[in-house]
Amino acid sequence: LIDRTSVVNRLRGVLDPEIGISIVDLNMVRDVYIEGSHVKVTIALTVAHCPLAKTLQTDVEKALKKSDEIKTVTVETTAMSKTELNELRTSLQNRATQPRPEQGNGPGPGINRLGKRELRNIIAVASGKGGVGKSFVTSMLAVQLRRLGYEVGILDADLTGPSIAKVFGLKDRPSKSPTGRITPVLTKTGIKVMSINLVLDDPEMPVIWRGPIVNSVIRQLYWDVDWGSLHYLLVDLPPGTSDAPLTVLQSLPLDGVIVVSSPQELASLIVTKAVNMAKKMNAELLGLVENMSYLTCPHCGETINVFGEPQGEKLAKQLGVPFLGSVPVDPIIARLSDHGQIEDYSTPVFQTVADELRLRASQHVQQLMQGLPIAWSTQQSES
Amino acid sequence: LIDRTSVVNRLRGVLDPEIGISIVDLNMVRDVYIEGSHVKVTIALTVAHCPLAKTLQTDVEKALKKSDEIKTVTVETTAMSKTELNELRTSLQNRATQPRPEQGNGPGPGINRLGKRELRNIIAVASGKGGVGKSFVTSMLAVQLRRLGYEVGILDADLTGPSIAKVFGLKDRPSKSPTGRITPVLTKTGIKVMSINLVLDDPEMPVIWRGPIVNSVIRQLYWDVDWGSLHYLLVDLPPGTSDAPLTVLQSLPLDGVIVVSSPQELASLIVTKAVNMAKKMNAELLGLVENMSYLTCPHCGETINVFGEPQGEKLAKQLGVPFLGSVPVDPIIARLSDHGQIEDYSTPVFQTVADELRLRASQHVQQLMQGLPIAWSTQQSES
């Protein structure tokens, strides 16, 4: 039979989607009501109408339904009182004073790493070679995190082949904000995008960059842009292990790197190089996504291993890197990308990958606590 | 009815596969025999057992069979006499004195363009982004030209993702020749290959190159290697329009550039950049190859436009560039590439592309004539 303790233990695994700490530890579980195989829980939110409330509800439901005994779940929400919030704030600020262990190497010679600002998680998406769908993975991760209610931005640092603006159908030029900074362009669903393509005069002219120029352009795309407060800034890196991705990796205050591969063994040899490059940087290797793993024939429904046998999972194990998921090739992607409608695309794989990302990002919780949750700073004064 | 004049006129279009001049102008057509719808011609070869003889025979057959009246063709060969060869040599050397018009810009600041040596046609294969199959196209072009009897080499200049050695299954290290130069590694069918992967200590470590290093490595891969006499040296460029491909384009004495694209409109926007970059260089833009144009389902035989509608031909027209052909995706390619057996692959598309390339390369005939045909230098003294 279901008892309160087992329910609370299951809820221990649910993290506040913004703070990244267990909702049990945050004292957010208010009421647990059990009747046969039905469970009703009440969760106290830190902000009454937080856009992440739905995500939290879904997470609670998923966690409880993992139990064989629990058949139906109802999640109700309430808001914390001002006193409770103040207690939580103090407790979070105490946690934040613990220093974060330093990893990897510092920035390279002549490169100053830029400051973190109000960006909670800066995550770079890398690949050992081009054409494995790195920009597609970046876009879909942003779309999925946005669907969950997060504030998300994309910095398109793939200067030689920028495609982020195109897949989101963005044509407006970024404007200057009153502070003199550049305001990023918003997608349909509210993702903030900044790309060299949006400011170039002729998007068809080649961008023949020399090393120092890459450095200075990235600086501008990151620093001179008014990103505001974001839960996630995803950085679409130039492919490969050459100067350009290296400069970006060294100059931005990254929290994590995701590596994208394709099933061809050739690409995998190369992705090993990319993983080794990322390991040397001052950022956590969050995991590997295998793209274009297989194709389901739209005519007969059979599976076609277009680029050879999928092997991302095996490769990730060999490299000692978490495996985040296999993404199939889908002819619809090309059409949506060409028409700037990538936000209409949905595949279960990215839900898994985004969840994995949220979980891993929560391990940076000490750093997150340098500022309070974004939802608080914008809405808490009203409550 | 068929007459001698119409046969000779058709043969005017057939170029000597090495010299690149019409076999009629070279006085190689010796005998034309017509009987009903059957034509027999005798061609005098410059070298008795030239490895290109079969290619010339096939070209003659193809040219004659374009006529509706000619049903069957027999091509016989004989060898030129020493006197005839000496006359031809003098005539070729006179042609060679005509200066070749200079095109495009010179090398960039700080870059010295290297000399030409005994390499008749140095052709770079470029792409606006990675993953469009540039290395596959380079390999298959080399394989096809080799099948036709040419001396072919591949310089793998894609330093950040070198894959040429892998697709040909090469594992031997290049050795030092008696002259102190490096001897390139030979493939099964005799293609000379030089790649950074063949000399690197750990092929899985990232090659984090800075601009000046790229320059110096390319210099070594090209200049310090004993290429010998080659009809074609194909250079597999790094993808994109950044520092690395630019340095290679500027430092090698290229005769032509081929651009590879994929059907995704995104890649096409980017390929426009690559075409514009190539146009600015001191080399002829030989044309565009569209790779991964479509897939034929191995289960049901239906065509799948995996990456969107093929559009290479339209794009080439827009850009004012010759269109060389559409190459389908084929799951077999991944398997052969992974097993180093790319030389076993064959598709009619590359026959067309290679023929187109030979034709366009023949426009550089004045330059070719700076040296005499390779077959002569190695065999003519015997006759």
Tab-separated table of C-alpha atoms in Angstrom, chain A residues 261-265 268 288-295 303-316 323 325-329, chain B residues 334 338:
chain	number	residue	atom	x	y	z
A	261	SER	CA	27.724	13.497	-33.404
A	262	SER	CA	26.351	11.483	-36.324
A	263	PRO	CA	26.481	7.684	-36.641
A	264	GLN	CA	29.206	7.495	-39.254
A	265	GLU	CA	32.307	6.090	-37.625
A	268	SER	CA	32.816	9.587	-34.436
A	288	LEU	CA	26.619	13.499	-26.254
A	289	VAL	CA	23.614	13.702	-28.590
A	290	GLU	CA	23.620	11.474	-31.673
A	291	ASN	CA	21.799	13.141	-34.553
A	292	MET	CA	20.656	11.576	-37.848
A	293	SER	CA	20.789	8.159	-36.164
A	294	TYR	CA	18.280	6.585	-38.539
A	295	LEU	CA	15.419	7.410	-40.927
A	303	THR	CA	14.042	1.921	-40.682
A	304	ILE	CA	17.000	2.988	-42.849
A	305	ASN	CA	20.447	3.472	-41.303
A	306	VAL	CA	21.288	6.260	-43.742
A	307	PHE	CA	24.725	6.974	-42.297
A	308	GLY	CA	25.524	3.518	-40.890
A	309	GLU	CA	24.627	1.779	-37.640
A	310	PRO	CA	23.752	4.147	-34.766
A	311	GLN	CA	26.604	4.059	-32.263
A	312	GLY	CA	26.247	7.175	-30.091
A	313	GLU	CA	25.510	5.237	-26.928
A	314	LYS	CA	28.500	2.932	-27.387
A	315	LEU	CA	30.742	5.880	-28.257
A	316	ALA	CA	29.584	7.889	-25.212
A	323	PHE	CA	24.609	9.828	-23.507
A	325	GLY	CA	19.801	10.577	-26.820
A	326	SER	CA	19.493	9.532	-30.475
A	327	VAL	CA	17.671	11.880	-32.861
A	328	PRO	CA	16.322	10.415	-36.126
A	329	VAL	CA	16.624	12.097	-39.536
B	334	ALA	CA	28.913	4.855	-44.953
B	338	ASP	CA	34.091	2.988	-42.488
